[in-house]
Short mmCIF file of N, CA and C in Angstrom, two decimals:
data_model
loop_
_atom_site.label_atom_id
_atom_site.label_comp_id
_atom_site.label_asym_id
_atom_site.label_seq_id
_atom_site.Cartn_x
_atom_site.Cartn_y
_atom_site.Cartn_z
N MET A 4 -21.90 0.22 31.19
CA MET A 4 -21.75 -0.25 30.41
C MET A 4 -21.34 -2.02 31.03
N ASN A 5 -21.77 -3.44 31.38
CA ASN A 5 -21.34 -4.39 31.97
C ASN A 5 -20.61 -4.93 30.68
N LYS A 6 -19.46 -5.37 31.40
CA LYS A 6 -18.42 -6.23 30.83
C LYS A 6 -18.70 -6.98 30.00
N ILE A 7 -19.65 -7.77 29.96
CA ILE A 7 -20.30 -9.10 28.49
C ILE A 7 -20.21 -8.06 27.79
N SER A 8 -21.32 -6.74 28.05
CA SER A 8 -21.49 -6.04 26.51
C SER A 8 -20.48 -5.76 25.81
N TYR A 9 -20.07 -4.93 26.83
CA TYR A 9 -19.13 -4.43 26.44
C TYR A 9 -17.51 -5.07 26.15
N LEU A 10 -17.90 -6.37 25.92
CA LEU A 10 -16.98 -7.10 24.99
C LEU A 10 -17.37 -7.53 24.21
N PHE A 11 -18.71 -7.23 23.73
CA PHE A 11 -19.19 -8.16 22.63
C PHE A 11 -19.80 -7.12 21.69
N LEU A 12 -19.12 -5.72 21.76
CA LEU A 12 -19.93 -4.98 20.98
C LEU A 12 -19.13 -4.75 19.96
N PRO A 13 -17.98 -5.55 19.60
CA PRO A 13 -17.55 -5.24 18.12
C PRO A 13 -17.62 -6.36 17.18
N LEU A 14 -18.57 -8.22 18.64
CA LEU A 14 -19.23 -8.92 17.14
C LEU A 14 -19.79 -8.66 15.81
N PRO A 15 -21.20 -7.88 16.42
CA PRO A 15 -21.70 -7.45 15.42
C PRO A 15 -21.08 -7.41 13.73
N PHE A 16 -19.81 -6.15 14.03
CA PHE A 16 -19.08 -5.80 12.59
C PHE A 16 -18.36 -6.63 12.40
N PHE A 17 -17.78 -7.10 13.20
CA PHE A 17 -16.58 -8.38 12.39
C PHE A 17 -17.71 -9.64 11.34
N LEU A 18 -19.00 -10.14 12.56
CA LEU A 18 -19.65 -10.75 11.90
C LEU A 18 -20.39 -9.81 10.03
N VAL A 19 -20.01 -8.60 10.20
CA VAL A 19 -20.56 -8.20 9.06
C VAL A 19 -19.46 -8.40 7.92
N SER A 20 -19.04 -7.87 7.88
CA SER A 20 -17.53 -8.49 7.17
C SER A 20 -17.75 -10.32 6.66
N LEU A 21 -17.29 -10.86 7.75
CA LEU A 21 -18.10 -12.43 7.25
C LEU A 21 -18.89 -12.83 6.34
N SER A 22 -19.62 -11.97 6.42
CA SER A 22 -21.16 -12.12 5.70
C SER A 22 -20.83 -11.92 5.06
N GLN A 23 -20.01 -9.90 3.97
CA GLN A 23 -19.69 -9.96 3.21
C GLN A 23 -19.19 -10.26 2.15
N VAL A 24 -17.94 -11.13 3.04
CA VAL A 24 -16.88 -12.84 2.60
C VAL A 24 -18.06 -13.10 1.61
N TYR A 25 -19.02 -14.24 2.39
CA TYR A 25 -19.32 -15.64 1.58
C TYR A 25 -20.55 -14.76 0.46
N TYR A 26 -21.11 -13.80 0.75
CA TYR A 26 -22.19 -13.05 -0.11
C TYR A 26 -21.32 -12.80 -1.79
N TYR A 27 -20.16 -12.24 -1.44
CA TYR A 27 -19.85 -11.74 -2.32
C TYR A 27 -19.09 -12.35 -3.22
N LYS A 28 -18.51 -13.48 -2.78
CA LYS A 28 -17.14 -14.47 -3.00
C LYS A 28 -17.64 -15.19 -4.00
N PRO A 29 -18.84 -15.79 -4.47
CA PRO A 29 -19.62 -15.89 -6.17
C PRO A 29 -19.64 -14.84 -6.74
N LEU A 30 -20.08 -13.55 -6.53
CA LEU A 30 -20.29 -12.12 -7.57
C LEU A 30 -18.76 -11.46 -7.71
N LEU A 31 -17.75 -12.12 -7.00
CA LEU A 31 -16.91 -11.01 -7.62
C LEU A 31 -15.66 -12.21 -8.94
N PRO A 32 -15.45 -11.27 -9.91
CA PRO A 32 -14.49 -11.64 -11.02
C PRO A 32 -13.70 -12.48 -10.00
N ASP A 33 -12.49 -13.37 -11.25
CA ASP A 33 -11.31 -13.33 -10.95
C ASP A 33 -9.84 -12.61 -10.44
N GLN A 34 -10.58 -11.01 -11.52
CA GLN A 34 -9.91 -10.06 -11.04
C GLN A 34 -10.99 -8.79 -10.55
N VAL A 35 -9.93 -8.21 -9.29
CA VAL A 35 -10.95 -7.27 -8.70
C VAL A 35 -9.78 -5.99 -8.58
N THR A 36 -10.80 -5.71 -9.35
CA THR A 36 -10.27 -3.68 -9.18
C THR A 36 -10.47 -2.95 -7.76
N SER A 37 -9.61 -3.10 -6.49
CA SER A 37 -8.92 -2.63 -6.07
C SER A 37 -8.85 -1.01 -5.21
N GLN A 38 -7.90 -1.38 -5.87
CA GLN A 38 -7.64 0.69 -5.66
C GLN A 38 -7.78 1.45 -6.64
N PHE A 39 -8.75 2.99 -6.55
CA PHE A 39 -9.03 3.33 -7.62
C PHE A 39 -8.28 4.89 -7.52
N ASP A 40 -8.47 5.73 -8.53
CA ASP A 40 -7.20 7.11 -8.29
C ASP A 40 -8.71 8.19 -7.35
N PHE A 41 -8.47 9.39 -7.59
CA PHE A 41 -8.68 10.35 -7.36
C PHE A 41 -9.96 11.17 -7.96
N LYS A 42 -10.49 10.02 -9.41
CA LYS A 42 -11.51 10.78 -9.91
C LYS A 42 -12.55 9.68 -9.73
N GLY A 43 -12.09 8.43 -8.88
CA GLY A 43 -12.96 7.32 -9.07
C GLY A 43 -12.24 5.99 -10.22
N ASN A 44 -11.53 6.13 -10.87
CA ASN A 44 -11.54 5.16 -11.94
C ASN A 44 -10.66 3.82 -11.89
N PRO A 45 -10.50 2.96 -12.01
CA PRO A 45 -10.18 1.93 -11.55
C PRO A 45 -8.28 2.67 -11.73
N ALA A 46 -7.36 1.81 -10.49
CA ALA A 46 -6.10 2.22 -10.35
C ALA A 46 -5.74 1.11 -10.52
N ASN A 47 -5.76 -0.67 -9.75
CA ASN A 47 -4.78 -1.48 -9.25
C ASN A 47 -5.79 -2.37 -9.78
N ASP A 48 -5.76 -4.26 -9.90
CA ASP A 48 -6.46 -5.05 -9.80
C ASP A 48 -5.66 -6.25 -9.05
N HIS A 49 -6.90 -7.16 -8.44
CA HIS A 49 -5.92 -8.18 -6.91
C HIS A 49 -6.41 -8.85 -7.38
N SER A 50 -5.93 -10.68 -7.61
CA SER A 50 -6.92 -11.46 -7.42
C SER A 50 -7.78 -11.55 -6.37
N ARG A 51 -9.27 -12.12 -6.91
CA ARG A 51 -10.47 -12.48 -5.23
C ARG A 51 -10.61 -13.18 -4.28
N SER A 52 -9.32 -14.29 -4.42
CA SER A 52 -8.97 -14.76 -3.08
C SER A 52 -7.80 -13.67 -2.86
N PHE A 53 -6.79 -13.03 -3.18
CA PHE A 53 -6.02 -12.19 -2.37
C PHE A 53 -7.66 -10.91 -1.65
N ILE A 54 -8.34 -10.62 -2.21
CA ILE A 54 -8.99 -9.86 -1.90
C ILE A 54 -9.57 -10.05 -0.17
N LEU A 55 -10.63 -11.06 -0.64
CA LEU A 55 -11.54 -11.98 -0.03
C LEU A 55 -10.42 -12.02 0.90
N ILE A 56 -8.77 -12.76 1.43
CA ILE A 56 -8.73 -13.35 2.16
C ILE A 56 -8.24 -11.93 3.07
N THR A 57 -7.50 -10.80 2.67
CA THR A 57 -7.00 -9.84 3.33
C THR A 57 -8.30 -8.98 4.36
N TYR A 58 -9.14 -9.02 3.45
CA TYR A 58 -10.13 -8.57 4.04
C TYR A 58 -10.46 -9.28 5.17
N SER A 59 -11.10 -10.70 5.23
CA SER A 59 -11.23 -11.66 6.76
C SER A 59 -9.75 -10.91 7.26
N LEU A 60 -8.23 -10.86 7.50
CA LEU A 60 -7.86 -10.80 8.02
C LEU A 60 -7.72 -9.45 8.72
N LEU A 61 -8.02 -8.84 7.91
CA LEU A 61 -8.23 -7.11 8.76
C LEU A 61 -8.70 -6.67 9.27
N SER A 62 -9.77 -7.68 9.21
CA SER A 62 -11.46 -8.05 10.39
C SER A 62 -11.79 -8.05 11.32
N PHE A 63 -10.66 -9.54 11.06
CA PHE A 63 -9.94 -10.28 12.23
C PHE A 63 -9.25 -9.89 13.42
N VAL A 64 -8.22 -9.15 12.81
CA VAL A 64 -6.65 -8.15 13.36
C VAL A 64 -7.43 -7.30 14.24
N PHE A 65 -8.80 -6.40 13.74
CA PHE A 65 -9.12 -5.14 14.07
C PHE A 65 -10.02 -5.97 15.28
N TYR A 66 -10.76 -6.59 15.55
CA TYR A 66 -11.69 -8.25 16.48
C TYR A 66 -10.61 -7.90 17.34
N VAL A 67 -9.84 -8.72 17.02
CA VAL A 67 -8.79 -9.86 18.19
C VAL A 67 -8.23 -7.87 19.05
N MET A 68 -7.83 -7.03 18.59
CA MET A 68 -6.94 -5.82 18.38
C MET A 68 -7.44 -5.70 19.63
N PHE A 69 -9.10 -5.81 19.91
CA PHE A 69 -10.23 -4.93 21.59
C PHE A 69 -9.22 -5.92 22.70
N TYR A 70 -9.56 -7.13 22.30
CA TYR A 70 -9.06 -7.78 23.36
C TYR A 70 -7.39 -7.99 23.35
N PHE A 71 -7.72 -8.04 23.22
CA PHE A 71 -5.54 -7.90 23.37
C PHE A 71 -5.42 -6.30 24.15
N MET A 72 -6.48 -4.96 23.79
CA MET A 72 -5.76 -3.81 24.70
C MET A 72 -6.33 -4.08 26.04
N ASP A 73 -7.44 -4.66 26.15
CA ASP A 73 -7.81 -5.49 27.72
C ASP A 73 -7.02 -6.24 28.60
N LEU A 74 -5.78 -7.13 27.51
CA LEU A 74 -5.09 -8.21 27.71
C LEU A 74 -3.54 -7.18 28.15
N LEU A 75 -3.57 -6.70 27.76
CA LEU A 75 -2.76 -5.66 28.17
C LEU A 75 -2.91 -4.53 28.45
N LEU A 76 -3.74 -4.14 29.27
CA LEU A 76 -3.82 -2.83 30.44
C LEU A 76 -3.63 -3.82 31.55
N THR A 77 -4.28 -4.20 31.70
CA THR A 77 -5.11 -5.39 32.75
C THR A 77 -3.77 -6.43 33.17
N LYS A 78 -2.80 -6.17 32.22
CA LYS A 78 -1.51 -7.99 32.55
C LYS A 78 -0.30 -7.13 33.05
N PHE A 79 0.24 -5.59 31.47
CA PHE A 79 1.60 -5.83 31.83
C PHE A 79 0.64 -3.82 31.08
N PRO A 80 0.44 -3.34 33.28
CA PRO A 80 0.26 -1.85 32.94
C PRO A 80 1.38 -0.55 32.82
N LYS A 81 2.49 -1.02 32.65
CA LYS A 81 4.45 -0.34 32.93
C LYS A 81 4.07 -0.13 31.43
N PHE A 82 3.72 -0.83 30.15
CA PHE A 82 3.80 -0.50 28.98
C PHE A 82 2.71 0.01 28.14
N ILE A 83 2.22 0.76 29.35
CA ILE A 83 1.17 2.02 29.23
C ILE A 83 1.78 3.34 28.75
N ASN A 84 1.80 4.46 28.03
CA ASN A 84 1.88 5.39 27.75
C ASN A 84 1.19 6.52 27.91
N LEU A 85 1.58 7.40 28.92
CA LEU A 85 0.09 8.18 29.77
C LEU A 85 1.18 9.31 29.96
N SER A 86 0.47 9.95 29.95
CA SER A 86 1.29 11.36 30.72
C SER A 86 0.41 11.11 32.10
N HIS A 87 1.24 11.65 32.86
CA HIS A 87 0.89 11.53 34.65
C HIS A 87 1.02 10.20 34.79
N LYS A 88 1.53 9.23 34.38
CA LYS A 88 1.19 7.82 34.71
C LYS A 88 0.81 7.53 36.07
N ASP A 89 2.24 8.10 36.81
CA ASP A 89 2.30 7.32 37.88
C ASP A 89 0.71 7.66 38.75
N TYR A 90 -0.08 8.75 38.76
CA TYR A 90 -1.62 9.20 38.78
C TYR A 90 -2.32 7.90 38.38
N TRP A 91 -2.40 7.87 36.62
CA TRP A 91 -3.64 7.50 35.83
C TRP A 91 -4.01 5.61 36.47
N LEU A 92 -2.04 5.62 36.69
CA LEU A 92 -2.31 3.62 36.79
C LEU A 92 -1.99 3.71 38.29
N ASP A 93 -2.53 4.82 39.69
CA ASP A 93 -1.97 4.49 40.71
C ASP A 93 -3.48 3.03 40.82
N LYS A 94 -2.76 2.29 42.27
CA LYS A 94 -3.56 1.17 42.29
C LYS A 94 -5.42 1.62 43.07
N THR A 95 -5.33 3.45 43.41
CA THR A 95 -6.27 3.59 43.75
C THR A 95 -6.99 4.06 42.78
N ARG A 96 -6.98 3.85 41.78
CA ARG A 96 -7.48 4.71 40.32
C ARG A 96 -8.00 3.94 39.49
N PHE A 97 -6.55 2.68 39.14
CA PHE A 97 -6.78 2.08 38.41
C PHE A 97 -7.86 0.96 37.48
N ASN A 98 -8.88 1.37 38.15
CA ASN A 98 -9.17 -0.04 37.51
C ASN A 98 -10.36 1.22 36.65
N SER A 99 -10.52 2.20 37.26
CA SER A 99 -12.04 3.82 36.91
C SER A 99 -10.66 4.03 35.23
N THR A 100 -8.80 3.84 35.54
CA THR A 100 -8.73 5.10 34.07
C THR A 100 -8.51 3.70 32.88
N ARG A 101 -8.82 2.19 33.79
CA ARG A 101 -8.51 0.94 32.49
C ARG A 101 -9.96 0.96 31.89
N ASN A 102 -10.81 1.35 32.58
CA ASN A 102 -12.29 1.60 32.05
C ASN A 102 -12.75 2.41 31.20
N GLN A 103 -11.47 3.60 31.61
CA GLN A 103 -12.06 5.22 30.53
C GLN A 103 -10.57 4.86 29.42
N LEU A 104 -9.67 4.25 28.66
CA LEU A 104 -9.15 3.15 28.33
C LEU A 104 -9.71 2.95 27.64
N LEU A 105 -10.32 1.82 28.49
CA LEU A 105 -11.41 0.04 26.77
C LEU A 105 -11.91 1.30 26.77
N LYS A 106 -13.17 2.42 27.15
CA LYS A 106 -13.82 2.88 26.13
C LYS A 106 -13.24 4.01 24.52
N TYR A 107 -12.50 4.14 25.23
CA TYR A 107 -11.58 4.14 23.99
C TYR A 107 -11.16 3.53 22.84
N PHE A 108 -10.51 2.25 23.40
CA PHE A 108 -10.05 1.27 22.83
C PHE A 108 -11.58 1.12 21.63
N LEU A 109 -11.86 1.38 22.36
CA LEU A 109 -13.55 0.66 21.69
C LEU A 109 -13.58 1.22 21.06
N PHE A 110 -13.87 2.78 21.06
CA PHE A 110 -14.51 3.57 20.17
C PHE A 110 -13.47 3.35 18.26
N PHE A 111 -12.21 3.43 18.42
CA PHE A 111 -10.85 3.07 18.18
C PHE A 111 -11.32 2.13 17.44
N SER A 112 -11.93 0.67 17.88
CA SER A 112 -11.67 -0.17 17.32
C SER A 112 -13.02 -1.38 16.25
N VAL A 113 -15.09 -0.29 16.76
CA VAL A 113 -15.29 0.14 16.05
C VAL A 113 -15.63 1.00 15.11
N SER A 114 -15.45 2.57 15.37
CA SER A 114 -15.15 2.52 14.10
C SER A 114 -13.82 2.57 13.24
N MET A 115 -12.91 1.72 13.39
CA MET A 115 -12.40 1.41 12.26
C MET A 115 -12.98 -0.22 11.85
N GLN A 116 -12.68 -0.91 12.55
CA GLN A 116 -13.98 -1.90 11.71
C GLN A 116 -14.98 -1.87 10.70
N ILE A 117 -16.21 -0.63 11.57
CA ILE A 117 -17.35 0.36 10.75
C ILE A 117 -16.29 0.81 9.48
N PHE A 118 -14.82 1.05 9.35
CA PHE A 118 -14.27 2.17 8.11
C PHE A 118 -14.23 1.12 7.36
N VAL A 119 -13.90 0.14 7.69
CA VAL A 119 -13.38 -0.85 6.61
C VAL A 119 -14.02 -1.86 6.40
N VAL A 120 -15.45 -2.03 7.10
CA VAL A 120 -16.80 -2.34 5.88
C VAL A 120 -17.10 -1.87 4.87
N GLY A 121 -17.26 -0.55 4.97
CA GLY A 121 -17.20 0.62 4.20
C GLY A 121 -16.42 0.72 3.05
N ILE A 122 -15.60 0.50 3.54
CA ILE A 122 -14.40 1.22 1.93
C ILE A 122 -14.71 -0.79 1.38
N PHE A 123 -14.94 -2.27 1.89
CA PHE A 123 -14.31 -2.80 0.97
C PHE A 123 -16.01 -2.91 0.50
N GLN A 124 -16.97 -2.12 0.96
CA GLN A 124 -18.59 -2.31 0.42
C GLN A 124 -18.48 -1.84 -0.98
N TYR A 125 -17.64 -1.01 -1.00
CA TYR A 125 -17.49 -0.33 -2.32
C TYR A 125 -16.13 -0.88 -3.08
N ILE A 126 -15.62 -1.40 -2.60
CA ILE A 126 -14.49 -2.08 -3.67
C ILE A 126 -15.92 -3.34 -4.00
N PHE A 127 -16.74 -4.00 -3.20
CA PHE A 127 -17.22 -4.71 -3.80
C PHE A 127 -18.26 -4.33 -5.15
N TRP A 128 -18.95 -3.46 -4.39
CA TRP A 128 -20.07 -2.65 -5.37
C TRP A 128 -19.16 -2.66 -6.53
N TYR A 129 -18.68 -2.31 -6.48
CA TYR A 129 -18.15 -1.56 -7.81
C TYR A 129 -17.71 -2.85 -8.58
N ASN A 130 -17.36 -3.96 -8.38
CA ASN A 130 -16.83 -5.23 -9.43
C ASN A 130 -17.66 -5.54 -9.40
N VAL A 131 -19.07 -5.88 -8.70
CA VAL A 131 -19.77 -5.79 -9.07
C VAL A 131 -21.15 -5.65 -9.76
N ASN A 132 -20.86 -4.70 -9.98
CA ASN A 132 -21.95 -3.92 -11.09
C ASN A 132 -20.74 -3.84 -12.75
N TYR A 133 -21.21 -4.83 -13.59
CA TYR A 133 -20.66 -5.18 -14.37
C TYR A 133 -20.60 -4.30 -15.78
N SER A 134 -21.36 -3.26 -15.84
CA SER A 134 -21.19 -2.23 -16.46
C SER A 134 -20.14 -1.47 -15.77
N LYS A 135 -19.06 -1.11 -14.92
CA LYS A 135 -18.12 -0.70 -14.23
C LYS A 135 -17.70 0.31 -14.24
N LYS A 136 -19.72 1.63 -14.91
CA LYS A 136 -18.88 2.97 -14.30
C LYS A 136 -19.53 3.34 -12.21
N ILE A 137 -18.76 3.96 -12.00
CA ILE A 137 -18.80 4.50 -11.21
C ILE A 137 -19.96 5.49 -11.14
N PRO A 138 -20.11 4.84 -9.37
CA PRO A 138 -22.01 4.92 -8.80
C PRO A 138 -21.55 6.90 -8.31
N PRO A 139 -22.96 6.92 -9.03
CA PRO A 139 -22.94 8.87 -8.52
C PRO A 139 -22.48 8.77 -7.15
N HIS A 140 -22.77 7.77 -6.58
CA HIS A 140 -22.69 8.77 -5.55
C HIS A 140 -20.76 8.16 -4.44
N PHE A 141 -20.46 7.19 -5.15
CA PHE A 141 -19.08 7.13 -4.91
C PHE A 141 -18.11 8.25 -4.08
N LYS A 142 -18.82 9.23 -5.20
CA LYS A 142 -17.34 10.55 -4.06
C LYS A 142 -17.46 10.55 -2.45
N VAL A 143 -18.85 9.68 -2.12
CA VAL A 143 -19.12 9.94 -1.03
C VAL A 143 -18.25 8.94 0.11
N ILE A 144 -17.36 8.35 -1.01
CA ILE A 144 -16.55 7.46 0.15
C ILE A 144 -15.47 8.39 0.99
N TYR A 145 -15.05 10.05 -0.29
CA TYR A 145 -14.78 10.82 0.36
C TYR A 145 -14.80 11.35 1.98
N TYR A 146 -16.06 11.45 1.69
CA TYR A 146 -16.86 12.45 2.48
C TYR A 146 -15.99 10.46 4.02
N TRP A 147 -16.80 9.78 3.56
CA TRP A 147 -16.40 8.77 5.04
C TRP A 147 -14.93 8.77 5.50
N ILE A 148 -14.13 8.61 4.03
CA ILE A 148 -12.24 8.82 4.54
C ILE A 148 -12.35 9.77 5.76
N ALA A 149 -12.54 11.02 4.77
CA ALA A 149 -13.37 12.47 5.97
C ALA A 149 -13.56 12.63 7.67
N MET A 150 -14.98 11.38 7.57
CA MET A 150 -15.39 11.38 8.81
C MET A 150 -14.49 10.86 10.16
N TYR A 151 -14.31 9.82 9.50
CA TYR A 151 -13.08 7.93 9.87
C TYR A 151 -12.17 9.35 10.62
N ILE A 152 -11.00 10.50 9.55
CA ILE A 152 -10.00 10.36 10.09
C ILE A 152 -10.10 11.45 11.58
N ILE A 153 -11.39 12.55 11.03
CA ILE A 153 -12.03 13.42 11.73
C ILE A 153 -12.54 12.95 13.53
N SER A 154 -12.93 11.76 13.21
CA SER A 154 -13.80 11.37 14.09
C SER A 154 -12.35 10.64 15.41
N GLN A 155 -11.72 10.13 14.03
CA GLN A 155 -10.47 9.58 15.16
C GLN A 155 -9.67 11.08 16.08
N VAL A 156 -9.26 11.50 14.92
CA VAL A 156 -8.46 12.85 15.98
C VAL A 156 -9.30 13.95 17.25
N LEU A 157 -10.79 13.88 16.69
CA LEU A 157 -11.33 13.99 18.23
C LEU A 157 -11.34 13.41 19.19
N CYS A 158 -10.81 12.20 19.17
CA CYS A 158 -11.25 10.15 19.95
C CYS A 158 -9.75 11.09 20.94
N VAL A 159 -8.72 11.63 19.97
CA VAL A 159 -7.08 11.73 20.21
C VAL A 159 -7.14 12.57 20.99
N ALA A 160 -7.70 14.18 20.51
CA ALA A 160 -8.16 15.49 21.74
C ALA A 160 -8.29 14.48 23.19
N ASP A 161 -9.94 14.38 22.86
CA ASP A 161 -10.67 13.75 24.03
C ASP A 161 -9.80 12.87 24.98
N TRP A 162 -8.70 11.74 24.69
CA TRP A 162 -8.54 11.14 25.07
C TRP A 162 -7.03 12.44 26.10
N GLN A 163 -5.70 12.67 24.91
CA GLN A 163 -4.75 13.95 25.12
C GLN A 163 -5.63 15.01 26.53
N ASN A 164 -6.89 15.70 26.41
CA ASN A 164 -7.86 15.92 27.07
C ASN A 164 -7.99 15.12 29.16
N LYS A 165 -7.87 14.43 28.81
CA LYS A 165 -8.65 13.45 29.54
C LYS A 165 -7.44 13.17 30.48
N PHE A 166 -6.24 12.99 29.44
CA PHE A 166 -5.50 12.41 30.95
C PHE A 166 -4.29 13.43 30.79
N SER A 167 -3.96 14.39 30.01
CA SER A 167 -3.23 15.22 30.42
C SER A 167 -3.13 16.28 31.49
N LYS A 168 -4.38 16.38 32.09
CA LYS A 168 -4.70 16.81 33.34
C LYS A 168 -4.35 15.94 34.64
N VAL A 169 -4.42 16.74 35.63
CA VAL A 169 -4.43 15.99 36.93
C VAL A 169 -4.67 16.67 37.77
N PRO A 170 -5.47 16.53 39.09
CA PRO A 170 -5.35 17.51 40.37
C PRO A 170 -4.45 18.41 40.53
N ASP A 171 -4.16 19.17 40.92
CA ASP A 171 -3.50 19.80 41.45
C ASP A 171 -2.99 19.57 42.32
N GLU A 172 -3.21 19.47 43.35
CA GLU A 172 -2.35 19.10 44.60
C GLU A 172 -1.47 17.75 43.97
N ILE A 173 -1.25 17.34 42.39
CA ILE A 173 -0.21 16.06 42.24
C ILE A 173 0.90 17.27 41.52
N LYS A 174 0.62 18.81 40.75
CA LYS A 174 0.78 19.11 40.50
C LYS A 174 2.03 20.44 41.09
N ASN A 175 1.40 20.79 42.05
CA ASN A 175 2.33 21.22 43.51
C ASN A 175 3.45 20.01 43.55
N ARG A 176 2.64 19.16 44.05
CA ARG A 176 3.60 17.88 44.69
C ARG A 176 5.24 17.45 43.86
N LYS A 177 4.84 17.49 42.19
CA LYS A 177 6.11 17.33 41.81
C LYS A 177 6.85 19.10 41.55
N LYS A 178 6.00 20.13 41.87
CA LYS A 178 6.40 21.58 42.09
C LYS A 178 7.56 21.51 43.09
N ASN A 179 7.04 21.17 44.13
CA ASN A 179 7.51 21.44 44.88
C ASN A 179 8.72 20.35 45.11
N LYS A 180 9.13 18.87 44.44
CA LYS A 180 9.62 18.30 43.89
C LYS A 180 10.82 18.62 43.55
N LYS A 181 10.56 19.54 42.58
CA LYS A 181 11.81 19.92 41.65
C LYS A 181 12.58 21.42 42.76
N LYS A 182 11.14 22.07 42.98
CA LYS A 182 12.09 22.88 43.91
C LYS A 182 13.75 22.45 44.57
N LYS A 183 12.93 21.70 45.97
CA LYS A 183 13.32 21.02 46.42
C LYS A 183 15.38 20.27 46.27
N LYS A 184 14.61 20.28 44.79
CA LYS A 184 14.92 19.50 43.68
C LYS A 184 16.77 20.15 43.52
N ASN A 185 16.14 21.64 43.32
CA ASN A 185 16.99 23.17 42.90
C ASN A 185 17.63 23.49 43.93
N ASN A 186 16.95 23.27 45.63
CA ASN A 186 17.20 24.16 46.48
C ASN A 186 18.73 23.01 47.08
N LEU A 187 18.77 21.75 46.68
CA LEU A 187 19.92 21.20 47.17
C LEU A 187 20.46 21.37 47.42
N GLN A 188 20.65 20.78 45.19
CA GLN A 188 21.91 21.12 43.88
C GLN A 188 22.52 22.79 44.75
N GLU A 189 21.74 23.47 45.01
CA GLU A 189 22.45 25.09 45.38
C GLU A 189 23.05 25.31 46.48
N LYS A 190 22.50 24.66 47.15
CA LYS A 190 23.26 25.05 48.26
C LYS A 190 24.80 24.62 48.30
N PRO A 191 25.38 25.67 49.13
CA PRO A 191 27.28 25.48 48.64
C PRO A 191 27.56 24.22 49.90
N LYS A 192 28.82 23.56 49.76
CA LYS A 192 29.16 22.41 50.37
C LYS A 192 29.98 23.22 51.30
N LYS A 193 29.86 23.13 52.34
CA LYS A 193 30.84 23.01 53.99
C LYS A 193 32.42 22.09 53.76
N ASP A 194 33.31 23.06 53.77
CA ASP A 194 34.62 22.93 54.41
C ASP A 194 34.57 21.71 55.65
#
């Protein structure tokens, strides 16, 4: 995947969220139901402008956050918290590690944007439906949340699996350093 397509992949999801805001703005009532209990009943209302501004800001933050991750990785690699950081951020493999990390961040960014677009779509759909009846497919939102959480957990597990392992030579070097350090501490001092 080249850098241009990689950087513009989150853009369509951001544009979808903005188009939702512009489409639903005239359709939504002044007070928008934004929270629901576990049975799907309305639990809390907010003003239309609050909901639309919050949604727009959330979408923008998730979109821009991805680009700051690239900047952070490139300009401030010392702030990256990885197992075996010295190995993964070594000059010889930094670009490869950076590209792998950006793929994970891309997944996080895009999946978060899809999740937020889906949640707000349900909120908008409910508030535009004037009968205020819970649609039969509203329970799908719980599956949506579960699938999002599962995808994030699997991604983090893959991340951990990838970056917690280093070649055996690196592990052996660390063990040898510990042995040498212990041997130096155990040697009795000569009078």
